[in-house]
Tab-separated table of C-alpha atoms in Angstrom:
chain	number	residue	atom	x	y	z
V	1	MET	CA	1.677	62.587	-67.689
V	2	ASN	CA	1.748	65.888	-69.588
V	3	LYS	CA	4.363	64.492	-71.957
V	4	TRP	CA	2.198	61.436	-72.635
V	5	LEU	CA	-0.842	63.623	-73.336
V	6	ARG	CA	1.146	65.806	-75.738
V	7	CYS	CA	2.310	62.721	-77.574
V	8	ARG	CA	-1.179	61.244	-77.851
V	9	THR	CA	-2.757	64.477	-79.085
V	10	SER	CA	-0.076	65.031	-81.726
V	11	GLU	CA	0.197	61.466	-82.984
V	12	SER	CA	-2.036	59.865	-85.600
V	13	GLY	CA	-0.052	56.693	-86.142
V	14	SER	CA	-0.177	53.480	-84.207
V	15	TRP	CA	1.096	53.674	-80.636
V	16	GLU	CA	2.642	50.223	-80.966
V	17	HIS	CA	4.785	51.363	-83.898
V	18	ARG	CA	6.182	54.226	-81.838
V	19	GLU	CA	6.959	51.991	-78.892
V	20	GLY	CA	8.565	49.439	-81.213
V	21	ILE	CA	10.885	52.118	-82.579
V	22	GLN	CA	11.738	53.287	-79.063
V	23	ALA	CA	12.575	49.720	-78.024
V	24	ARG	CA	14.771	49.260	-81.104
V	25	ILE	CA	16.596	52.516	-80.305
V	26	SER	CA	17.315	51.311	-76.770
V	27	GLU	CA	18.541	47.962	-78.091
V	28	LEU	CA	20.907	49.507	-80.624
V	29	ARG	CA	22.150	52.070	-78.115
V	30	ALA	CA	23.058	49.295	-75.686
V	31	LEU	CA	24.842	47.443	-78.485
V	32	LEU	CA	26.785	50.591	-79.406
V	33	ASN	CA	27.874	51.041	-75.792
V	34	ASP	CA	29.036	47.447	-75.701
V	35	ARG	CA	31.029	47.878	-78.923
V	36	GLU	CA	32.596	51.070	-77.611
V	37	GLU	CA	33.839	49.263	-74.511
V	38	ALA	CA	35.321	46.511	-76.678
V	39	TYR	CA	37.071	48.972	-79.012
V	40	ARG	CA	38.796	50.826	-76.159
V	41	GLU	CA	41.319	48.018	-75.965
V	42	GLU	CA	42.414	48.634	-79.557
V	43	GLU	CA	45.234	50.959	-80.527
V	44	GLY	CA	46.077	53.000	-83.585
V	45	PRO	CA	43.986	54.774	-86.242
V	46	GLU	CA	41.512	51.863	-86.495
V	47	ARG	CA	40.226	52.650	-83.023
V	48	GLY	CA	39.596	56.286	-83.937
V	49	ARG	CA	37.775	55.301	-87.122
V	50	LYS	CA	35.474	52.928	-85.285
V	51	GLU	CA	34.765	55.411	-82.501
V	52	LYS	CA	33.805	57.990	-85.108
V	53	LEU	CA	31.456	55.504	-86.776
V	54	LEU	CA	29.854	54.682	-83.433
V	55	GLU	CA	29.344	58.377	-82.758
V	56	GLU	CA	27.615	58.781	-86.119
V	57	ALA	CA	25.394	55.812	-85.307
V	58	ARG	CA	24.449	57.448	-82.005
V	59	GLY	CA	23.569	60.604	-83.903
V	60	GLU	CA	21.199	58.636	-86.120
V	61	LEU	CA	19.543	57.103	-83.043
V	62	GLU	CA	19.071	60.577	-81.573
V	63	LYS	CA	17.413	61.716	-84.804
V	64	ALA	CA	15.109	58.687	-84.687
V	65	GLU	CA	14.222	59.435	-81.072
V	66	ASP	CA	13.565	63.059	-81.904
V	67	ALA	CA	11.260	62.089	-84.784
V	68	ILE	CA	8.978	60.068	-82.520
V	69	SER	CA	9.173	62.398	-79.514
V	70	PRO	CA	6.025	64.266	-78.359
V	71	ASP	CA	7.885	67.575	-78.695
V	72	HIS	CA	8.177	67.225	-82.466
V	73	SER	CA	5.913	69.232	-84.749
V	74	PRO	CA	2.349	67.810	-84.694
V	75	ARG	CA	2.153	68.231	-88.461
V	76	TYR	CA	4.880	65.636	-88.705
V	77	LYS	CA	2.911	63.095	-86.678
V	78	ASN	CA	0.454	61.834	-89.262
V	79	ALA	CA	2.126	58.404	-89.144
V	80	ALA	CA	5.066	59.804	-91.106
V	81	HIS	CA	7.146	59.907	-87.911
V	82	VAL	CA	7.160	56.109	-87.920
V	83	ILE	CA	8.771	56.028	-91.370
V	84	VAL	CA	11.280	58.741	-90.469
V	85	GLY	CA	12.220	56.936	-87.264
V	86	ARG	CA	12.824	53.705	-89.141
V	87	ILE	CA	14.990	55.496	-91.711
V	88	HIS	CA	17.349	56.757	-89.010
V	89	ILE	CA	17.364	53.389	-87.219
V	90	ASP	CA	18.283	51.688	-90.489
V	91	ALA	CA	21.117	54.148	-90.991
V	92	ALA	CA	22.406	53.458	-87.467
V	93	HIS	CA	22.231	49.713	-88.073
V	94	ASN	CA	24.173	50.040	-91.329
V	95	ILE	CA	26.873	52.084	-89.595
V	96	LEU	CA	27.041	49.461	-86.849
V	97	LEU	CA	27.502	46.735	-89.439
V	98	ARG	CA	30.227	48.758	-91.128
V	99	SER	CA	32.132	49.256	-87.867
V	100	SER	CA	31.867	45.622	-86.743
V	101	LYS	CA	34.666	43.116	-86.887
V	102	ASN	CA	34.275	40.110	-89.134
V	103	SER	CA	33.462	37.889	-86.182
V	104	GLU	CA	30.894	40.427	-84.940
V	105	ALA	CA	29.266	40.832	-88.365
V	106	LEU	CA	28.840	37.098	-88.910
V	107	PRO	CA	25.797	36.703	-86.562
V	108	MET	CA	24.062	39.562	-88.404
V	109	LEU	CA	24.198	37.859	-91.791
V	110	PRO	CA	21.024	35.722	-91.444
V	111	GLY	CA	19.024	38.852	-90.622
V	112	VAL	CA	20.625	40.676	-93.543
V	113	LEU	CA	19.692	37.832	-95.897
V	114	ALA	CA	16.094	37.693	-94.637
V	115	PHE	CA	15.718	41.465	-95.079
V	116	LEU	CA	17.099	41.413	-98.612
V	117	ARG	CA	14.803	38.554	-99.613
V	118	GLU	CA	11.829	40.459	-98.244
V	119	HIS	CA	12.406	43.711	-100.112
V	120	LEU	CA	14.466	42.882	-103.233
V	121	THR	CA	13.253	40.808	-106.156
V	122	PRO	CA	14.908	37.413	-106.828
V	123	ASP	CA	16.492	38.653	-110.067
V	124	ASP	CA	18.068	41.740	-108.481
V	125	PRO	CA	21.844	41.366	-109.002
V	126	ARG	CA	22.593	42.929	-105.605
V	127	ARG	CA	20.413	40.362	-103.872
V	128	ILE	CA	21.950	37.507	-105.872
V	129	GLU	CA	25.484	38.589	-104.989
V	130	ALA	CA	24.557	39.178	-101.329
V	131	GLU	CA	22.999	35.711	-101.089
V	132	ARG	CA	26.147	34.189	-102.563
V	133	ILE	CA	28.278	35.997	-99.969
V	134	VAL	CA	26.055	35.071	-97.010
V	135	LEU	CA	25.717	31.420	-98.009
V	136	ALA	CA	29.487	31.087	-98.432
V	137	ALA	CA	30.345	32.835	-95.146
V	138	SER	CA	31.475	30.849	-92.115
V	139	GLU	CA	33.574	31.298	-88.994
V	140	GLU	CA	36.635	30.142	-90.933
V	141	SER	CA	35.820	32.355	-93.925
V	142	PRO	CA	33.961	35.535	-92.861
V	143	PRO	CA	33.052	38.181	-95.465
V	144	SER	CA	35.942	40.328	-96.639
V	145	GLU	CA	35.864	44.129	-96.593
V	146	VAL	CA	34.827	44.212	-100.249
V	147	GLN	CA	32.074	41.671	-99.635
V	148	ARG	CA	30.868	43.654	-96.648
V	149	GLU	CA	30.551	46.742	-98.846
V	150	VAL	CA	28.450	44.689	-101.260
V	151	LEU	CA	26.168	43.674	-98.368
V	152	LEU	CA	25.923	47.245	-97.103
V	153	GLU	CA	25.013	48.501	-100.571
V	154	ALA	CA	22.347	45.829	-100.926
V	155	MET	CA	20.989	46.666	-97.459
V	156	GLY	CA	20.800	50.346	-98.347
V	157	VAL	CA	18.850	49.594	-101.506
V	158	ALA	CA	16.506	47.220	-99.663
V	159	ARG	CA	15.832	49.770	-96.938
V	160	GLN	CA	15.066	52.429	-99.526
V	161	ALA	CA	12.701	49.944	-101.174
V	162	ARG	CA	10.930	49.496	-97.823
V	163	VAL	CA	10.580	53.257	-97.452
V	164	ASP	CA	9.209	53.509	-100.993
V	165	GLU	CA	6.657	50.788	-100.211
V	166	ALA	CA	5.502	52.669	-97.112
V	167	MET	CA	5.326	55.941	-99.048
V	168	ARG	CA	3.159	54.314	-101.710
V	169	VAL	CA	0.734	53.190	-99.017
V	170	ARG	CA	0.777	56.660	-97.474
V	171	SER	CA	0.169	58.352	-100.832
V	172	PHE	CA	-2.722	55.999	-101.595
V	173	VAL	CA	-4.335	56.664	-98.206
V	174	TYR	CA	-4.011	60.432	-98.674
V	175	ILE	CA	-5.595	60.260	-102.127
V	176	VAL	CA	-8.524	58.226	-100.800
V	177	TRP	CA	-8.928	60.624	-97.867
V	178	TRP	CA	-9.098	63.660	-100.133
V	179	ILE	CA	-11.577	61.955	-102.440
V	180	MET	CA	-13.688	60.945	-99.444
V	181	LEU	CA	-13.661	64.509	-98.099
V	182	GLY	CA	-14.575	65.860	-101.540
V	183	LEU	CA	-17.500	63.452	-101.881
V	184	THR	CA	-18.652	64.309	-98.364
V	185	ALA	CA	-18.572	68.031	-99.155
V	186	LEU	CA	-20.513	67.371	-102.365
V	187	ALA	CA	-23.166	65.369	-100.498
V	188	VAL	CA	-23.534	68.142	-97.912
V	189	LEU	CA	-23.805	70.762	-100.674
V	190	ILE	CA	-26.533	68.785	-102.438
V	191	THR	CA	-28.467	68.519	-99.172
V	192	ILE	CA	-28.195	72.277	-98.589
V	193	LEU	CA	-29.358	73.031	-102.139
V	194	GLY	CA	-32.286	70.668	-101.581
V	195	PHE	CA	-33.400	72.754	-98.612
V	196	VAL	CA	-32.805	76.058	-100.418
V	197	ASP	CA	-34.911	75.144	-103.482
V	198	PRO	CA	-36.742	71.825	-103.043
V	199	GLY	CA	-38.534	72.087	-106.368
V	200	ALA	CA	-35.478	72.727	-108.548
V	201	VAL	CA	-34.687	69.026	-109.160
V	202	PRO	CA	-37.316	67.115	-107.160
V	203	LEU	CA	-36.860	63.440	-106.349
V	204	CYS	CA	-40.507	62.835	-107.224
V	205	PHE	CA	-42.473	60.572	-109.573
V	206	THR	CA	-45.896	60.967	-111.188
V	207	PRO	CA	-47.549	57.537	-111.372
V	208	GLU	CA	-51.198	57.039	-112.258
V	209	GLU	CA	-53.620	55.897	-109.596
V	210	PRO	CA	-54.914	52.316	-109.881
V	211	ASN	CA	-58.251	53.495	-111.317
V	212	GLY	CA	-56.408	55.537	-113.938
V	213	SER	CA	-58.493	58.628	-113.248
V	214	GLU	CA	-55.652	60.945	-112.296
V	215	LYS	CA	-51.964	61.081	-111.428
V	216	VAL	CA	-50.258	61.741	-108.130
V	217	ALA	CA	-46.922	63.387	-107.271
V	218	VAL	CA	-44.988	60.936	-105.082
V	219	CYS	CA	-41.914	62.242	-103.244
V	220	PRO	CA	-39.757	60.710	-100.508
V	221	VAL	CA	-41.654	62.681	-97.827
V	222	GLU	CA	-44.919	63.988	-99.274
V	223	MET	CA	-47.374	63.182	-102.053
V	224	ASP	CA	-50.051	65.289	-103.797
V	225	ARG	CA	-52.731	64.739	-106.388
V	226	ILE	CA	-52.363	66.110	-109.897
V	227	PRO	CA	-55.564	67.405	-111.544
V	228	LYS	CA	-56.922	65.119	-114.231
V	229	ASP	CA	-56.506	67.484	-117.179
V	230	ALA	CA	-53.388	69.296	-115.907
V	231	ASP	CA	-50.945	70.481	-118.550
V	232	PRO	CA	-47.162	69.951	-118.163
V	233	ALA	CA	-46.703	73.342	-116.504
V	234	GLU	CA	-49.361	72.618	-113.904
V	235	THR	CA	-47.910	69.157	-113.305
V	236	ARG	CA	-44.456	70.612	-112.655
V	237	GLU	CA	-45.991	73.116	-110.250
V	238	VAL	CA	-47.748	70.381	-108.275
V	239	VAL	CA	-44.576	68.254	-108.186
V	240	ALA	CA	-42.506	71.245	-107.022
V	241	GLY	CA	-45.078	71.910	-104.300
V	242	ALA	CA	-44.936	68.298	-103.090
V	243	ALA	CA	-41.124	68.312	-102.946
V	244	GLN	CA	-39.700	68.959	-99.509
V	245	GLY	CA	-36.342	70.190	-98.360
V	246	ALA	CA	-35.790	66.949	-96.462
V	247	ASP	CA	-36.157	64.754	-99.588
V	248	TYR	CA	-32.454	64.805	-100.478
V	249	LEU	CA	-31.449	64.482	-96.835
V	250	ILE	CA	-33.565	61.353	-96.366
V	251	ILE	CA	-32.345	59.706	-99.572
V	252	GLU	CA	-28.715	60.448	-98.696
V	253	LEU	CA	-29.143	59.110	-95.163
V	254	VAL	CA	-30.716	55.923	-96.499
V	255	GLY	CA	-27.890	55.545	-99.002
V	256	LEU	CA	-25.329	56.163	-96.253
V	257	VAL	CA	-26.863	53.451	-94.047
V	258	ALA	CA	-26.860	50.995	-96.944
V	259	ALA	CA	-23.229	51.872	-97.692
V	260	SER	CA	-22.347	51.268	-94.036
V	261	ILE	CA	-23.777	47.761	-94.313
V	262	ALA	CA	-21.789	47.228	-97.509
V	263	ALA	CA	-18.613	48.434	-95.752
V	264	ALA	CA	-19.213	45.995	-92.901
V	265	ALA	CA	-19.777	43.158	-95.375
V	266	ALA	CA	-16.583	44.058	-97.244
V	267	LEU	CA	-14.528	43.548	-94.089
V	268	ARG	CA	-14.660	39.793	-94.629
V	269	ARG	CA	-12.239	40.213	-97.543
V	270	MET	CA	-10.134	42.971	-96.018
V	271	ARG	CA	-6.886	41.991	-94.327
V	272	GLY	CA	-5.434	44.012	-91.514
V	273	THR	CA	-2.293	45.997	-92.140
V	274	SER	CA	0.957	46.315	-90.213
V	275	THR	CA	1.615	49.740	-91.738
V	276	PRO	CA	1.046	52.835	-89.573
V	277	PHE	CA	-1.628	54.013	-92.019
V	278	ALA	CA	-5.285	53.090	-91.450
V	279	VAL	CA	-5.995	51.647	-94.888
V	280	PRO	CA	-9.095	49.525	-94.003
V	281	LEU	CA	-10.682	52.410	-92.084
V	282	THR	CA	-10.045	54.820	-94.953
V	283	LEU	CA	-11.663	52.442	-97.449
V	284	ALA	CA	-14.685	51.987	-95.181
V	285	LEU	CA	-15.123	55.757	-94.797
V	286	LEU	CA	-14.943	56.236	-98.569
V	287	LYS	CA	-18.033	54.059	-99.007
V	288	LEU	CA	-20.253	56.294	-96.843
V	289	PRO	CA	-20.434	59.506	-98.937
V	290	THR	CA	-20.271	57.373	-102.090
V	291	GLY	CA	-23.389	55.493	-100.981
V	292	ALA	CA	-25.206	58.754	-100.207
V	293	LEU	CA	-24.447	60.121	-103.680
V	294	THR	CA	-25.213	56.906	-105.592
V	295	ALA	CA	-28.613	56.767	-103.861
V	296	VAL	CA	-29.453	60.268	-105.083
V	297	LEU	CA	-28.075	59.660	-108.580
V	298	GLY	CA	-29.911	56.343	-108.857
V	299	ILE	CA	-33.254	57.935	-108.015
V	300	LEU	CA	-32.575	60.729	-110.518
V	301	LEU	CA	-31.738	58.165	-113.224
V	302	MET	CA	-35.002	56.341	-112.558
V	303	ARG	CA	-36.913	59.621	-112.628
V	304	GLY	CA	-35.336	60.390	-116.006
V	305	GLY	CA	-36.459	57.046	-117.446
V	306	PHE	CA	-32.970	55.566	-117.599
V	307	VAL	CA	-34.192	52.236	-116.173
V	308	PRO	CA	-36.828	50.762	-118.552
V	309	GLY	CA	-40.044	49.772	-116.821
V	310	LEU	CA	-39.231	51.714	-113.663
V	311	THR	CA	-39.991	55.237	-114.770
V	312	ASN	CA	-42.620	55.771	-112.066
V	313	LEU	CA	-42.522	54.589	-108.480
V	314	ASP	CA	-45.898	54.305	-106.775
V	315	SER	CA	-45.115	55.318	-103.207
V	316	SER	CA	-42.594	56.952	-100.911
V	317	SER	CA	-41.641	53.553	-99.520
V	318	GLN	CA	-40.670	52.370	-102.996
V	319	ILE	CA	-38.455	55.422	-103.473
V	320	ILE	CA	-36.697	54.761	-100.164
V	321	ALA	CA	-36.375	51.037	-100.979
V	322	TRP	CA	-34.640	51.845	-104.255
V	323	ALA	CA	-32.422	54.332	-102.428
V	324	VAL	CA	-31.283	51.431	-100.241
V	325	ILE	CA	-30.411	49.400	-103.326
V	326	PHE	CA	-28.537	52.257	-104.993
V	327	GLY	CA	-26.716	53.093	-101.751
V	328	TYR	CA	-25.505	49.519	-101.425
V	329	ALA	CA	-24.596	49.508	-105.128
V	330	GLN	CA	-21.734	51.916	-104.443
V	331	GLN	CA	-19.806	48.691	-103.833
V	332	VAL	CA	-19.610	48.304	-107.621
V	333	PHE	CA	-17.416	51.428	-107.804
V	334	THR	CA	-15.477	51.198	-104.536
V	335	HIS	CA	-14.691	47.534	-105.217
V	336	PHE	CA	-11.959	48.652	-107.606
V	337	VAL	CA	-10.468	50.881	-104.883
V	338	ASP	CA	-10.531	47.917	-102.466
V	339	ASN	CA	-8.662	45.778	-104.989
V	340	GLN	CA	-6.068	48.493	-105.542
V	341	ALA	CA	-5.540	48.805	-101.795
V	342	GLN	CA	-5.037	45.058	-101.456
V	343	SER	CA	-2.507	45.137	-104.296
V	344	ILE	CA	-0.523	47.948	-102.686
V	345	LEU	CA	-0.545	46.247	-99.288
V	346	ALA	CA	0.482	42.927	-100.831
V	347	ALA	CA	3.336	44.605	-102.713
V	348	GLY	CA	4.598	46.262	-99.542
V	349	GLY	CA	3.972	43.468	-97.073
V	350	PRO	CA	6.340	40.872	-95.670
V	351	GLY	CA	7.559	38.434	-98.262
V	352	ALA	CA	6.415	40.597	-101.129
V	353	ALA	CA	9.617	40.054	-103.048
V	354	THR	CA	9.492	36.264	-102.454
V	355	SER	CA	12.250	34.563	-100.538
V	356	SER	CA	13.079	31.779	-102.930
V	357	THR	CA	16.754	31.274	-103.554
V	358	PRO	CA	17.787	32.021	-107.152
V	359	LYS	CA	18.783	28.996	-109.180
V	360	ALA	CA	22.324	30.263	-109.673
V	361	VAL	CA	22.920	30.508	-105.918
V	362	ALA	CA	21.262	27.139	-105.243
V	363	ALA	CA	23.414	25.481	-107.885
V	364	GLU	CA	26.614	26.856	-106.371
V	365	THR	CA	25.539	25.696	-102.929
V	366	VAL	CA	24.886	22.168	-104.175
V	367	GLY	CA	28.229	22.127	-105.913
V	368	ALA	CA	30.058	23.389	-102.820
V	369	ASP	CA	28.803	21.074	-100.104
V	370	GLY	CA	26.716	18.449	-101.886
V	371	PHE	CA	23.450	19.590	-100.287
V	372	SER	CA	20.607	21.632	-101.665
V	373	GLY	CA	19.526	24.848	-99.778
């Protein structure tokens, strides 16, 4: 129980990913034990070479198990342990393929081909050559040692490509997290400054009353009358007096609520992700401080006369209503981040490299057996 609690407190990635890696380790370890029993019947230097390879594969499995263990450094657990575990599992699988006999390697070839098609582009020469070798292999004509080296090289490149794809997702998530934290800190700082000096940059307007006799200072919380013949200095003094420390807090909260609604609405276009990094959650959290800040900036732009015809709002309710609109409008800016996230996930997802067979390989297959594909 204590071990489980240590693992849960130190792990930020998906629990399923960790258990999947542990299951794969157990599967490969059982396969290595089986191969070791089979190789004991062999004699000569070949037996020693294969036993050494199996020992190296076991070492890689131990490294993978150590990476996902609860005793590893918690700083290493921010979903990176999943990538590290897969790297060592891939290395163990490559060593297993290298130590296998031709008859033992033959059943692995369909999986090798599927993996290469998933992570290498159709015009990659290593993928083209590997496809030619796999499609030509059979029980009567298994891959030669040279051909196996070609497959192992292609597998190594494809696995590195998978790691690079995961690292791009991780880097993107970290960038968005830091931006989100920076925007949150900025929103909090603006709120604090609003309480320290409410009249410095008030979120107030000075519309005329319907009878046109005098003006009023309208703020998100309070309002006050401006004397009829007040000069600009007196008007600023009245506006500063009507401004409250809670003005910025209210506008930011309204913008945050509107951004939350926008984040919920954006989920209809957001796909889930099989990566250990919480991309959709990170994008949703980015919208919250962005909405709070766009609400404040929108009200300031209106107060500065940036929007023609809307230089003066008549009541506190109108100010809050426009804060809702500006808070929701953060979607205009974060929409580009959403698109970038979808592009990165699509580039790193299954089938990203397309699995169509190159024309050269298809042509050779047709010529060899008279059938296409």
